[in-house]
Coordinates of N, CA and C in Angstrom, one line a residue:
X374 N 0.8 -1.2 0.0 CA 0.0 0.0 0.0 C 0.9 1.2 0.0
X375 N 0.5 2.2 -0.8 CA 1.4 3.4 -0.8 C 1.3 4.2 0.5
X376 N 2.4 4.8 0.9 CA 2.4 5.7 2.0 C 2.1 7.1 1.6
X377 N 1.2 7.8 2.3 CA 0.9 9.1 1.9 C 1.5 10.2 2.7
X378 N 2.1 9.8 3.9 CA 2.8 10.8 4.8 C 4.1 10.3 5.3
X379 N 5.0 11.2 5.7 CA 6.2 10.8 6.3 C 6.7 12.0 7.2
X380 N 7.6 11.7 8.1 CA 8.1 12.7 9.0 C 9.4 13.3 8.6
X381 N 9.5 14.6 8.8 CA 10.8 15.4 8.6 C 10.8 16.5 9.6
X382 N 12.0 17.0 9.8 CA 12.2 18.2 10.7 C 11.4 19.4 10.2
X383 N 10.9 20.2 11.0 CA 10.1 21.4 10.7 C 11.0 22.2 9.7
X384 N 10.4 22.5 8.6 CA 11.0 23.4 7.6 C 11.9 22.7 6.6
X385 N 12.0 21.4 6.8 CA 12.8 20.6 5.8 C 12.0 19.6 5.0
X386 N 12.4 19.3 3.8 CA 11.7 18.4 2.9 C 11.9 17.0 3.4
X387 N 10.9 16.2 3.2 CA 11.0 14.7 3.5 C 11.5 14.0 2.4
X388 N 12.6 13.1 2.6 CA 13.1 12.3 1.5 C 13.0 10.9 2.0
X389 N 12.7 10.0 1.0 CA 12.6 8.5 1.4 C 13.4 7.7 0.5
X390 N 13.7 6.5 0.9 CA 14.4 5.5 0.1 C 13.5 4.6 -0.7
X391 N 12.3 4.5 -0.3 CA 11.3 3.6 -1.0 C 10.4 4.4 -1.9
X392 N 10.1 3.8 -3.1 CA 9.1 4.3 -4.0 C 7.8 3.6 -3.7
X393 N 6.9 4.3 -3.1 CA 5.7 3.7 -2.6 C 4.5 3.9 -3.6
X394 N 4.8 4.2 -4.8 CA 3.7 4.3 -5.8 C 3.2 2.9 -6.1
X395 N 1.9 2.8 -6.4 CA 1.3 1.5 -6.6 C 1.6 1.0 -8.0
X396 N 2.7 0.3 -8.0 CA 3.1 -0.3 -9.3 C 2.8 -1.8 -9.2
X397 N 2.6 -2.4 -10.3 CA 2.3 -3.9 -10.3 C 1.0 -4.2 -9.6
X398 N 0.0 -3.4 -9.8 CA -1.3 -3.6 -9.1 C -1.8 -4.9 -9.5
X399 N -2.4 -5.6 -8.5 CA -3.1 -6.9 -8.8 C -4.6 -6.7 -8.6
X400 N -5.4 -7.0 -9.6 CA -6.8 -6.9 -9.6 C -7.4 -8.3 -9.4
X401 N -8.5 -8.4 -8.6 CA -9.1 -9.6 -8.2 C -10.5 -9.6 -8.8
X402 N -10.9 -10.8 -9.2 CA -12.3 -11.1 -9.6 C -12.7 -12.2 -8.7
X403 N -13.8 -12.2 -8.1 CA -14.3 -13.2 -7.2 C -15.8 -13.5 -7.3
X404 N -16.2 -14.6 -6.7 CA -17.6 -15.0 -6.6 C -17.8 -15.4 -5.2
X405 N -18.9 -14.9 -4.6 CA -19.3 -15.3 -3.3 C -20.5 -16.3 -3.3
X406 N -20.5 -17.2 -2.3 CA -21.7 -18.0 -2.0 C -21.9 -17.7 -0.5
X407 N -22.9 -17.1 -0.2 CA -23.1 -16.6 1.2 C -22.0 -15.6 1.5
X408 N -21.2 -15.8 2.5 CA -20.1 -14.9 2.9 C -18.8 -15.5 2.6
X409 N -18.7 -16.6 2.0 CA -17.4 -17.2 1.6 C -17.2 -17.1 0.1
X410 N -15.9 -17.0 -0.3 CA -15.5 -16.9 -1.7 C -15.6 -18.3 -2.3
X411 N -16.2 -18.4 -3.4 CA -16.3 -19.6 -4.2 C -15.0 -19.8 -5.0
X412 N -14.6 -18.7 -5.6 CA -13.4 -18.7 -6.5 C -12.9 -17.2 -6.6
X413 N -11.6 -17.1 -6.8 CA -10.9 -15.8 -7.0 C -9.9 -16.0 -8.2
X414 N -9.9 -15.0 -9.1 CA -8.9 -14.9 -10.1 C -8.1 -13.6 -9.9
X415 N -6.8 -13.7 -9.8 CA -5.9 -12.6 -9.6 C -5.2 -12.3 -11.0
X416 N -5.2 -11.0 -11.3 CA -4.7 -10.5 -12.6 C -3.8 -9.3 -12.4
X417 N -2.6 -9.3 -13.1 CA -1.8 -8.1 -13.0 C -2.0 -7.1 -14.1
X418 N -3.3 -7.2 -14.7 CA -3.7 -6.3 -15.7 C -5.0 -5.7 -15.3
X419 N -5.4 -4.6 -16.0 CA -6.7 -4.1 -15.8 C -7.8 -5.1 -16.3
X420 N -8.9 -5.2 -15.6 CA -9.9 -6.1 -16.0 C -10.7 -5.6 -17.2
X421 N -10.7 -6.3 -18.2 CA -11.4 -6.0 -19.4 C -12.5 -7.0 -19.6
X422 N -13.4 -6.8 -20.6 CA -14.5 -7.7 -20.9 C -13.9 -9.1 -21.3
X423 N -12.8 -9.0 -22.1 CA -12.2 -10.3 -22.5 C -11.7 -11.1 -21.3
X424 N -11.0 -10.4 -20.4 CA -10.5 -11.1 -19.2 C -11.6 -11.7 -18.3
X425 N -12.7 -10.8 -18.1 CA -13.8 -11.3 -17.3 C -14.5 -12.5 -17.9
X426 N -14.7 -12.4 -19.3 CA -15.4 -13.5 -20.0 C -14.6 -14.8 -19.8
X427 N -13.3 -14.7 -20.0 CA -12.4 -15.9 -19.9 C -12.5 -16.4 -18.4
X428 N -12.5 -15.5 -17.5 CA -12.6 -16.0 -16.0 C -13.9 -16.7 -15.8
X429 N -15.0 -16.2 -16.3 CA -16.3 -16.8 -16.2 C -16.3 -18.2 -16.8
X430 N -15.8 -18.3 -18.0 CA -15.8 -19.6 -18.7 C -14.9 -20.6 -18.1
X431 N -13.7 -20.2 -17.7 CA -12.7 -21.1 -17.3 C -12.7 -21.4 -15.8
X432 N -13.1 -20.4 -15.0 CA -13.0 -20.5 -13.5 C -14.3 -20.6 -12.8
X433 N -15.2 -19.7 -13.1 CA -16.5 -19.6 -12.4 C -17.5 -20.7 -12.8
X434 N -17.7 -20.9 -14.1 CA -18.7 -21.9 -14.5 C -18.5 -23.3 -14.0
X435 N -17.2 -23.8 -14.0 CA -17.0 -25.2 -13.6 C -17.3 -25.3 -12.0
X436 N -17.3 -24.2 -11.3 CA -17.4 -24.3 -9.8 C -18.8 -24.0 -9.3
X437 N -19.6 -23.4 -10.2 CA -21.0 -23.0 -9.7 C -21.9 -24.2 -9.5
X438 N -22.7 -24.2 -8.4 CA -23.7 -25.2 -8.3 C -24.7 -25.0 -9.4
X439 N -25.5 -26.1 -9.7 CA -26.5 -26.0 -10.7 C -27.5 -25.0 -10.4
X440 N -28.1 -24.4 -11.5 CA -29.2 -23.4 -11.4 C -28.9 -22.3 -10.4
X441 N -27.7 -21.7 -10.4 CA -27.4 -20.7 -9.5 C -27.9 -19.3 -10.0
X442 N -28.2 -18.4 -9.0 CA -28.6 -17.1 -9.3 C -27.4 -16.2 -9.2
X443 N -26.9 -15.6 -10.3 CA -25.7 -14.8 -10.3 C -26.1 -13.4 -10.2
X444 N -25.6 -12.7 -9.2 CA -25.9 -11.2 -9.1 C -24.6 -10.5 -9.3
X445 N -24.7 -9.5 -10.3 CA -23.5 -8.7 -10.6 C -23.9 -7.3 -10.5
X446 N -22.8 -6.4 -10.3 CA -23.1 -5.0 -10.4 C -23.0 -4.5 -11.8
X447 N -23.0 -3.2 -12.0 CA -23.2 -2.7 -13.4 C -21.8 -2.4 -14.1
X448 N -20.8 -3.1 -13.7 CA -19.5 -2.8 -14.3 C -19.7 -3.1 -15.8
X449 N -19.0 -2.3 -16.7 CA -19.2 -2.5 -18.1 C -18.8 -3.9 -18.6
X450 N -17.8 -4.5 -18.0 CA -17.3 -5.8 -18.5 C -18.3 -6.9 -18.0
X451 N -19.3 -6.6 -17.1 CA -20.3 -7.6 -16.8 C -21.4 -7.6 -17.8
X452 N -21.5 -6.6 -18.6 CA -22.7 -6.4 -19.6 C -22.4 -7.1 -20.9
X453 N -21.3 -7.7 -21.2 CA -21.0 -8.2 -22.5 C -22.0 -9.4 -22.8
X454 N -22.6 -9.4 -23.9 CA -23.7 -10.3 -24.2 C -23.2 -11.8 -24.3
X455 N -22.0 -12.0 -24.8 CA -21.5 -13.4 -24.9 C -21.2 -14.0 -23.5
X456 N -20.9 -13.1 -22.5 CA -20.6 -13.6 -21.2 C -22.0 -13.9 -20.6
X457 N -23.0 -13.0 -20.7 CA -24.3 -13.3 -20.2 C -24.9 -14.6 -20.8
X458 N -24.7 -14.7 -22.1 CA -25.2 -15.9 -22.8 C -24.6 -17.2 -22.3
X459 N -23.3 -17.2 -22.0 CA -22.6 -18.3 -21.5 C -23.2 -18.8 -20.1
X460 N -23.5 -17.8 -19.3 CA -24.1 -18.1 -18.0 C -25.5 -18.6 -18.1
X461 N -26.3 -18.0 -19.0 CA -27.6 -18.5 -19.2 C -27.7 -19.9 -19.8
X462 N -26.8 -20.1 -20.8 CA -26.8 -21.5 -21.4 C -26.4 -22.5 -20.5
X463 N -25.6 -22.2 -19.4 CA -25.2 -23.2 -18.4 C -26.4 -23.4 -17.4
X464 N -27.5 -22.7 -17.5 CA -28.7 -22.9 -16.7 C -28.7 -22.0 -15.5
X465 N -28.0 -20.9 -15.5 CA -28.0 -20.0 -14.4 C -28.8 -18.8 -14.7
X466 N -29.4 -18.2 -13.6 CA -30.1 -17.0 -13.7 C -29.2 -15.8 -13.5
X467 N -29.3 -14.7 -14.3 CA -28.5 -13.6 -14.1 C -29.3 -12.3 -13.7
X468 N -28.9 -11.7 -12.6 CA -29.5 -10.5 -12.1 C -28.4 -9.4 -12.0
X469 N -28.9 -8.1 -12.1 CA -27.9 -7.0 -12.0 C -28.4 -6.1 -10.8
X470 N -27.5 -5.6 -10.0 CA -27.8 -4.7 -8.9 C -28.2 -3.4 -9.5
X471 N -29.0 -2.6 -8.8 CA -29.3 -1.3 -9.3 C -28.0 -0.4 -9.3
X472 N -27.9 0.6 -10.2 CA -26.7 1.4 -10.2 C -26.5 2.2 -8.9
X473 N -25.2 2.3 -8.6 CA -24.8 3.2 -7.5 C -25.2 2.7 -6.1
X474 N -25.3 1.4 -5.9 CA -25.7 0.8 -4.6 C -24.6 -0.2 -4.2
X475 N -23.4 0.4 -3.8 CA -22.3 -0.5 -3.4 C -22.6 -1.2 -2.1
X476 N -23.5 -0.6 -1.3 CA -23.8 -1.2 0.0 C -24.7 -2.5 -0.2
X477 N -25.3 -2.6 -1.4 CA -26.0 -3.9 -1.7 C -25.1 -4.9 -2.3
X478 N -23.9 -4.6 -2.5 CA -23.0 -5.5 -3.2 C -22.1 -6.2 -2.2
X479 N -22.4 -7.4 -1.7 CA -21.6 -8.0 -0.7 C -20.1 -8.3 -1.1
X480 N -19.8 -8.4 -2.4 CA -18.4 -8.7 -2.8 C -17.5 -7.5 -2.4
X481 N -18.1 -6.3 -2.5 CA -17.3 -5.1 -2.1 C -16.9 -5.1 -0.6
X482 N -17.9 -5.6 0.2 CA -17.6 -5.7 1.6 C -16.6 -6.8 1.9
X483 N -16.6 -7.8 1.1 CA -15.6 -8.9 1.2 C -14.2 -8.4 0.9
X484 N -14.1 -7.6 -0.2 CA -12.8 -7.1 -0.6 C -12.3 -6.2 0.5
X485 N -13.1 -5.4 1.1 CA -12.7 -4.5 2.2 C -12.2 -5.4 3.4
X486 N -12.9 -6.4 3.7 CA -12.5 -7.4 4.8 C -11.2 -8.0 4.5
X487 N -10.9 -8.4 3.3 CA -9.7 -9.1 2.9 C -8.5 -8.1 3.0
X488 N -8.8 -6.8 2.5 CA -7.7 -5.8 2.6 C -7.4 -5.5 4.1
X489 N -8.4 -5.5 5.0 CA -8.2 -5.3 6.4 C -7.3 -6.4 7.0
X490 N -7.5 -7.6 6.5 CA -6.7 -8.8 7.0 C -5.3 -8.6 6.5
X491 N -5.2 -8.3 5.3 CA -3.8 -8.2 4.6 C -2.9 -7.2 5.3
X492 N -3.4 -6.1 5.6 CA -2.6 -5.0 6.2 C -1.7 -5.4 7.4
X493 N -2.3 -6.0 8.4 CA -1.4 -6.3 9.6 C -0.5 -7.5 9.3
X494 N -0.9 -8.4 8.4 CA -0.1 -9.5 8.1 C 1.0 -9.2 7.2
X495 N 0.9 -8.1 6.4 CA 2.0 -7.7 5.5 C 2.4 -8.8 4.5
X496 N 1.4 -9.5 4.1 CA 1.7 -10.7 3.2 C 1.4 -10.3 1.7
X497 N 1.9 -11.1 0.8 CA 1.6 -10.9 -0.6 C 0.1 -11.3 -0.8
X498 N -0.4 -10.8 -2.0 CA -1.7 -11.2 -2.3 C -1.9 -12.7 -2.6
X499 N -0.9 -13.2 -3.2 CA -0.9 -14.7 -3.5 C -1.0 -15.5 -2.2
X500 N -0.2 -15.1 -1.2 CA -0.2 -15.8 0.1 C -1.5 -15.5 0.8
X501 N -2.1 -14.3 0.7 CA -3.3 -14.0 1.3 C -4.5 -14.9 0.8
X502 N -4.5 -15.1 -0.4 CA -5.6 -15.9 -1.0 C -5.4 -17.4 -0.8
X503 N -4.3 -17.8 -0.2 CA -4.1 -19.2 0.1 C -4.8 -19.5 1.5
X504 N -5.2 -18.5 2.2 CA -5.9 -18.7 3.5 C -7.3 -19.4 3.1
X505 N -7.5 -20.6 3.6 CA -8.6 -21.4 3.2 C -9.9 -20.9 3.8
X506 N -9.9 -20.1 4.9 CA -11.1 -19.7 5.5 C -11.9 -18.7 4.6
X507 N -11.3 -18.2 3.6 CA -12.0 -17.3 2.7 C -13.0 -18.0 1.7
X508 N -12.7 -19.3 1.6 CA -13.4 -20.1 0.5 C -14.5 -21.0 1.1
X509 N -15.4 -21.4 0.2 CA -16.4 -22.4 0.5 C -15.8 -23.7 0.7
X510 N -16.1 -24.4 1.7 CA -15.5 -25.7 2.0 C -16.5 -26.8 1.6

C-alpha cells in the first residue's frame, strides 16, 4: 500500500528511500456464495471484458452449483452479451444490482474485509488468498 505521509524536521523536505507508488497492481475477480469466496482470479492487468469472460468460462462456470442465481453490479465488463449468454446457457439466472448501490454488493464488503486482514499480516496477495477460511468448503 502506498504511504501518503512521512516525518521530517520542521522546515525541511522529507526524502525517502522507497518508492511507494502503486506499481504492479493486482486486480481480483471473485464470486461469493453466502459470505465465503467460491473462487478468485488474480490478474496483474486491468480487468477488461475479455479477461472477465475468460474467467467466467474457465474458472467460475466449472465451480458453480446447478441453477445458481448470479448477481452482478453494473461494471461495463459484466454487460457483455456473450458472457451473459454463457451463464444463461449453463442454466444460471443472471441479475444486476441497481446502479450506485455499493452497500447492496456483498463482494465489495468482502474485498474490504480481505484488505483489512492483509494490512497487519503484510503478506503478498498470492499468500493471502491461500488462506482457506475465505473459501467455501
